[in-house]
Tab-separated table of C-alpha atoms in Angstrom:
chain	number	residue	atom	x	y	z
A	677	UNK	CA	-0.287	-0.076	0.160
A	678	UNK	CA	1.818	3.148	-1.312
A	679	UNK	CA	1.219	5.559	1.597
A	680	UNK	CA	3.835	8.269	0.133
A	681	UNK	CA	2.142	8.182	-3.044
A	682	UNK	CA	-0.615	10.481	-3.359
A	683	UNK	CA	-4.304	8.610	-3.763
A	684	UNK	CA	-6.393	11.727	-4.768
A	685	UNK	CA	-5.272	12.574	-8.012
A	686	UNK	CA	-7.731	9.909	-9.540
A	687	UNK	CA	-10.495	11.772	-8.009
A	688	UNK	CA	-9.199	15.007	-9.516
A	689	UNK	CA	-9.064	13.214	-12.802
A	690	UNK	CA	-12.290	11.371	-12.349
A	691	UNK	CA	-13.776	15.104	-12.053
A	692	UNK	CA	-12.066	16.633	-15.375
A	693	UNK	CA	-12.950	13.843	-17.328
A	694	UNK	CA	-16.275	12.999	-15.327
A	695	UNK	CA	-18.882	15.195	-16.789
A	696	UNK	CA	-21.570	15.021	-19.022
A	697	UNK	CA	-20.771	13.766	-22.527
A	698	UNK	CA	-19.789	15.536	-25.616
A	699	UNK	CA	-20.474	15.483	-29.450
A	700	UNK	CA	-17.985	13.015	-30.574
A	701	UNK	CA	-18.829	9.760	-32.060
A	702	UNK	CA	-23.075	9.340	-31.789
A	703	UNK	CA	-22.832	9.068	-35.729
A	704	UNK	CA	-20.629	6.219	-35.984
A	705	UNK	CA	-23.420	4.358	-33.832
A	706	UNK	CA	-25.533	4.245	-36.539
A	707	UNK	CA	-26.183	0.834	-38.471
A	708	UNK	CA	-23.355	-0.762	-36.364
A	709	UNK	CA	-23.673	-4.397	-36.355
A	710	UNK	CA	-23.395	-6.039	-33.039
A	711	UNK	CA	-19.745	-7.203	-33.809
A	712	UNK	CA	-20.200	-10.601	-35.796
A	713	UNK	CA	-18.421	-10.861	-39.737
A	714	UNK	CA	-21.256	-11.860	-41.898
A	715	UNK	CA	-20.260	-13.104	-45.096
A	716	UNK	CA	-22.270	-11.875	-48.369
A	717	UNK	CA	-22.959	-15.182	-50.076
A	718	UNK	CA	-22.652	-15.149	-54.103
A	719	UNK	CA	-25.079	-16.366	-56.831
A	720	UNK	CA	-25.167	-19.986	-57.341
A	721	UNK	CA	-22.955	-20.751	-60.350
A	722	UNK	CA	-23.401	-23.096	-63.330
A	723	UNK	CA	-21.609	-26.289	-63.590
A	724	UNK	CA	-17.933	-25.569	-64.640
A	725	UNK	CA	-18.069	-21.889	-64.016
A	726	UNK	CA	-15.181	-20.712	-61.508
A	727	UNK	CA	-16.740	-20.024	-58.340
A	728	UNK	CA	-17.237	-15.881	-57.713
A	729	UNK	CA	-15.066	-15.086	-54.729
A	730	UNK	CA	-17.110	-14.526	-51.458
A	731	UNK	CA	-17.224	-11.082	-49.702
A	732	UNK	CA	-16.867	-10.297	-46.382
A	733	UNK	CA	-17.893	-7.733	-44.191
A	734	UNK	CA	-15.159	-5.800	-42.430
A	735	UNK	CA	-15.775	-5.966	-38.362
A	736	UNK	CA	-18.229	-3.278	-37.132
A	737	UNK	CA	-15.892	-1.002	-34.853
A	738	UNK	CA	-16.126	-1.681	-31.212
A	739	UNK	CA	-20.070	-0.751	-30.046
A	740	UNK	CA	-20.115	2.565	-28.038
A	741	UNK	CA	-21.908	1.903	-24.834
A	742	UNK	CA	-22.214	5.179	-23.565
A	743	UNK	CA	-22.597	7.777	-26.382
A	744	UNK	CA	-21.695	11.748	-25.487
A	745	UNK	CA	-24.544	14.263	-26.608
A	746	UNK	CA	-23.400	14.795	-29.982
A	747	UNK	CA	-25.736	17.651	-30.934
A	748	UNK	CA	-24.059	20.104	-28.338
A	749	UNK	CA	-21.443	22.827	-30.543
A	750	UNK	CA	-17.795	22.203	-30.533
A	751	UNK	CA	-15.782	25.269	-28.895
A	752	UNK	CA	-14.010	26.962	-31.708
A	753	UNK	CA	-11.469	28.847	-28.637
A	754	UNK	CA	-10.461	25.148	-27.618
A	755	UNK	CA	-6.934	24.753	-27.806
A	756	UNK	CA	-4.699	22.126	-29.205
A	757	UNK	CA	-3.828	19.501	-26.857
A	758	UNK	CA	-0.394	20.218	-26.716
A	759	UNK	CA	-1.323	23.686	-25.414
A	760	UNK	CA	-3.792	22.882	-23.461
A	761	UNK	CA	-2.435	23.061	-20.004
A	762	UNK	CA	-3.327	26.685	-19.097
A	763	UNK	CA	-6.839	26.194	-20.579
A	764	UNK	CA	-7.633	22.763	-18.500
A	765	UNK	CA	-6.544	24.350	-15.134
A	766	UNK	CA	-8.186	27.590	-15.289
A	767	UNK	CA	-11.261	25.263	-15.970
A	768	UNK	CA	-10.541	23.093	-13.278
A	769	UNK	CA	-9.747	26.075	-10.559
A	770	UNK	CA	-13.372	27.349	-11.448
A	771	UNK	CA	-14.814	23.828	-10.764
A	772	UNK	CA	-13.206	23.601	-7.315
A	773	UNK	CA	-13.749	27.589	-6.697
A	774	UNK	CA	-10.146	27.943	-5.955
A	775	UNK	CA	-6.935	26.175	-6.162
A	776	UNK	CA	-6.685	24.663	-2.355
A	777	UNK	CA	-7.304	21.222	-3.563
A	778	UNK	CA	-5.419	21.157	-6.834
A	779	UNK	CA	-1.945	22.144	-5.491
A	780	UNK	CA	-1.197	18.491	-5.485
A	781	UNK	CA	-1.826	18.173	-9.310
A	782	UNK	CA	1.179	18.361	-11.925
A	783	UNK	CA	0.213	21.433	-13.939
A	784	UNK	CA	2.013	19.959	-17.239
A	785	UNK	CA	0.611	17.994	-19.740
A	786	UNK	CA	-2.381	17.674	-17.206
A	787	UNK	CA	-4.886	16.268	-19.504
A	788	UNK	CA	-3.096	13.541	-20.659
A	789	UNK	CA	-1.790	12.566	-17.117
A	790	UNK	CA	-5.311	12.695	-15.886
A	791	UNK	CA	-6.449	10.309	-18.507
A	792	UNK	CA	-3.766	8.120	-18.144
A	793	UNK	CA	-3.985	8.281	-14.396
A	794	UNK	CA	-8.289	7.302	-14.460
A	795	UNK	CA	-6.968	4.120	-17.228
A	796	UNK	CA	-4.943	2.770	-14.578
A	797	UNK	CA	-7.304	3.178	-11.442
A	798	UNK	CA	-8.410	-0.530	-12.000
A	799	UNK	CA	-4.891	-1.944	-12.294
A	800	UNK	CA	-2.793	-3.622	-9.130
A	801	UNK	CA	-0.504	-0.749	-9.052
A	802	UNK	CA	0.092	2.367	-11.431
A	803	UNK	CA	3.739	3.241	-12.540
A	804	UNK	CA	4.997	6.701	-11.467
A	805	UNK	CA	4.779	7.672	-15.051
A	806	UNK	CA	0.936	7.411	-14.759
A	807	UNK	CA	0.689	9.670	-11.971
A	808	UNK	CA	-0.851	12.812	-12.004
A	809	UNK	CA	0.247	14.433	-8.806
A	810	UNK	CA	2.730	14.986	-5.952
A	811	UNK	CA	2.707	13.154	-3.074
A	812	UNK	CA	-0.149	14.139	-0.309
A	813	UNK	CA	1.506	15.893	2.506
A	814	UNK	CA	2.056	13.833	5.709
A	815	UNK	CA	2.020	10.049	6.099
A	816	UNK	CA	-0.555	7.385	6.397
A	817	UNK	CA	-1.248	7.105	10.502
A	818	UNK	CA	-2.350	3.786	11.996
A	819	UNK	CA	-3.002	2.582	15.638
A	820	UNK	CA	-3.010	-0.257	17.725
A	821	UNK	CA	-6.462	-2.054	17.286
A	822	UNK	CA	-7.797	-5.536	17.639
A	823	UNK	CA	-5.531	-8.037	15.901
A	824	UNK	CA	-2.833	-5.600	15.479
A	825	UNK	CA	-2.129	-2.264	13.833
A	826	UNK	CA	-5.233	-0.337	11.779
A	827	UNK	CA	-5.416	2.548	9.595
A	828	UNK	CA	-6.435	5.382	12.259
A	829	UNK	CA	-9.300	7.511	12.471
A	830	UNK	CA	-6.942	10.440	12.754
A	831	UNK	CA	-6.184	9.479	9.191
A	832	UNK	CA	-9.226	10.493	7.611
A	833	UNK	CA	-8.102	14.400	8.064
A	834	UNK	CA	-5.401	13.721	6.049
A	835	UNK	CA	-7.556	13.193	3.126
A	836	UNK	CA	-10.518	15.634	4.557
A	837	UNK	CA	-9.571	18.548	2.266
A	838	UNK	CA	-9.742	16.070	-0.809
A	839	UNK	CA	-12.892	14.633	-0.013
A	840	UNK	CA	-14.657	17.989	0.777
A	841	UNK	CA	-13.718	19.751	-2.113
A	842	UNK	CA	-14.744	16.424	-4.319
A	843	UNK	CA	-17.980	16.291	-2.580
A	844	UNK	CA	-18.562	20.135	-3.033
A	845	UNK	CA	-18.443	19.794	-6.577
A	846	UNK	CA	-21.496	20.444	-9.014
A	847	UNK	CA	-21.836	17.623	-11.017
A	848	UNK	CA	-23.781	19.710	-13.704
A	849	UNK	CA	-20.572	21.955	-13.806
A	850	UNK	CA	-18.217	19.370	-14.143
A	851	UNK	CA	-20.430	18.101	-16.959
A	852	UNK	CA	-20.160	21.148	-18.931
A	853	UNK	CA	-16.605	21.255	-18.595
A	854	UNK	CA	-16.215	17.466	-19.568
A	855	UNK	CA	-18.016	18.205	-22.782
A	856	UNK	CA	-16.031	21.091	-23.674
A	857	UNK	CA	-12.736	19.467	-23.467
A	858	UNK	CA	-13.873	16.358	-24.324
A	859	UNK	CA	-12.226	16.402	-27.789
A	860	UNK	CA	-8.906	16.498	-26.115
A	861	UNK	CA	-9.650	14.022	-23.516
A	862	UNK	CA	-10.737	11.425	-26.164
A	863	UNK	CA	-7.218	12.440	-28.284
A	864	UNK	CA	-5.199	11.978	-24.914
A	865	UNK	CA	-7.017	8.306	-24.996
A	866	UNK	CA	-6.255	7.402	-28.229
A	867	UNK	CA	-2.756	8.640	-28.021
A	868	UNK	CA	-1.970	6.273	-25.522
A	869	UNK	CA	-2.765	3.357	-27.657
A	870	UNK	CA	-6.302	2.844	-27.810
A	871	UNK	CA	-7.175	4.024	-31.289
A	872	UNK	CA	-10.471	2.283	-31.095
A	873	UNK	CA	-11.111	3.370	-27.633
A	874	UNK	CA	-13.981	5.971	-26.199
A	875	UNK	CA	-12.989	7.127	-23.310
A	876	UNK	CA	-16.431	8.011	-21.840
A	877	UNK	CA	-16.985	4.419	-21.832
A	878	UNK	CA	-13.700	3.502	-19.787
A	879	UNK	CA	-14.433	6.364	-17.447
A	880	UNK	CA	-17.854	4.683	-16.871
A	881	UNK	CA	-15.905	0.998	-16.691
A	882	UNK	CA	-13.403	2.974	-13.711
A	883	UNK	CA	-16.669	4.394	-11.983
A	884	UNK	CA	-18.273	1.532	-11.384
A	885	UNK	CA	-15.143	-0.508	-10.675
A	886	UNK	CA	-14.356	2.240	-7.742
A	887	UNK	CA	-18.317	1.518	-6.584
A	888	UNK	CA	-17.484	-1.849	-6.484
A	889	UNK	CA	-14.940	-1.120	-3.600
A	890	UNK	CA	-16.573	-3.095	-0.553
A	891	UNK	CA	-17.358	-1.393	2.503
A	892	UNK	CA	-15.783	-2.365	5.779
A	893	UNK	CA	-17.129	-2.659	9.319
A	894	UNK	CA	-14.146	-1.184	10.531
A	895	UNK	CA	-10.810	0.042	9.476
A	896	UNK	CA	-8.777	-2.622	7.723
A	897	UNK	CA	-5.661	-4.225	9.479
A	898	UNK	CA	-1.908	-3.078	8.231
A	899	UNK	CA	1.630	-4.358	8.253
A	900	UNK	CA	4.942	-3.075	6.979
A	901	UNK	CA	6.600	-4.862	3.765
A	902	UNK	CA	10.433	-5.192	3.549
A	903	UNK	CA	10.769	-2.453	2.274
A	904	UNK	CA	9.121	-0.327	5.055
A	905	UNK	CA	5.680	0.675	3.100
A	906	UNK	CA	2.300	-0.202	4.531
A	907	UNK	CA	0.388	-2.903	3.177
A	908	UNK	CA	-3.249	-4.757	4.052
A	909	UNK	CA	-2.959	-7.734	5.965
A	910	UNK	CA	-6.360	-9.086	4.431
A	911	UNK	CA	-4.901	-10.672	0.960
A	912	UNK	CA	-7.928	-10.286	-0.927
A	913	UNK	CA	-7.955	-6.205	0.005
A	914	UNK	CA	-4.253	-6.373	-0.622
A	915	UNK	CA	-4.848	-7.930	-4.192
A	916	UNK	CA	-7.113	-5.063	-5.548
A	917	UNK	CA	-6.528	-2.113	-7.786
A	918	UNK	CA	-4.715	0.808	-6.765
A	919	UNK	CA	-8.494	2.941	-7.254
A	920	UNK	CA	-10.426	0.627	-4.647
A	921	UNK	CA	-7.377	0.416	-2.201
A	922	UNK	CA	-7.630	4.265	-2.284
A	923	UNK	CA	-11.266	3.925	-1.290
A	924	UNK	CA	-10.225	1.597	1.243
A	925	UNK	CA	-7.815	3.840	3.106
A	926	UNK	CA	-10.575	6.355	3.941
A	927	UNK	CA	-13.045	6.201	6.657
A	928	UNK	CA	-16.294	4.734	6.590
A	929	UNK	CA	-18.319	8.249	6.024
A	930	UNK	CA	-15.711	9.622	3.799
A	931	UNK	CA	-15.954	6.658	1.328
A	932	UNK	CA	-19.715	6.288	1.446
A	933	UNK	CA	-19.547	10.441	0.410
A	934	UNK	CA	-17.075	10.041	-2.291
A	935	UNK	CA	-19.101	6.862	-4.093
A	936	UNK	CA	-22.126	9.256	-3.790
A	937	UNK	CA	-20.536	11.778	-5.778
A	938	UNK	CA	-19.012	9.145	-8.556
A	939	UNK	CA	-22.594	7.854	-8.414
A	940	UNK	CA	-23.637	11.524	-9.757
A	941	UNK	CA	-20.838	11.779	-11.780
A	942	UNK	CA	-21.437	8.850	-13.725
A	943	UNK	CA	-25.334	9.933	-14.035
A	944	UNK	CA	-24.155	13.324	-15.258
A	945	UNK	CA	-22.094	11.395	-18.392
A	946	UNK	CA	-24.506	8.276	-19.262
A	947	UNK	CA	-28.066	10.507	-19.727
């Protein structure tokens, strides 16, 4: 369990990419097959005649499960992805009503970093290059409890400013920002090596994964590994994804509040 790593950039990342949708790919859904290639049969041939080649349809593009609003007009003032840091930071600052909760974010290649981190949240670990933020101040707090060391109740204070900032967001305002920046978000996702991927579908999948995080009756037991880093004693918890482990480090009230906001964001991007 990476106590020294920032566990909250994924929250900020979900917000910047987690609003209502945009207009990009809806037209591509028209007439799509269900993904099965169907051969086109040739007409019967007479005896001795050379058979005509059978034409085979190309496989349909992957089905988009959560298409975004294709009727909204694109923002002509949207910068190129390579030049988007200033605009993205300004939009985030407006959403969060200040930069207090954003100070941990790395400001260069902001959209690319956030998209990369969201794409890694359901994996067992995240490489440093996929992190969108600096480590949070402080360190994981533990206390002696039944059966050994557990995450301390006081540890919730470390996450409180970020939980508060995230849960105070207006999902509709986040939706508008997401809609505006979606062309750049989608481009950043394609640039990750996902030429056929649709980021809004990926985001919904990641949110659903986070919502599946178990809710514990008490703070989990932790222990230090051979490198001195804390890890969950329960192997089933330790084997969970980096995103779910971030939620498991919160106290029960914080986790419920974050999940409630994630559901609101999911609703905004799947309408």
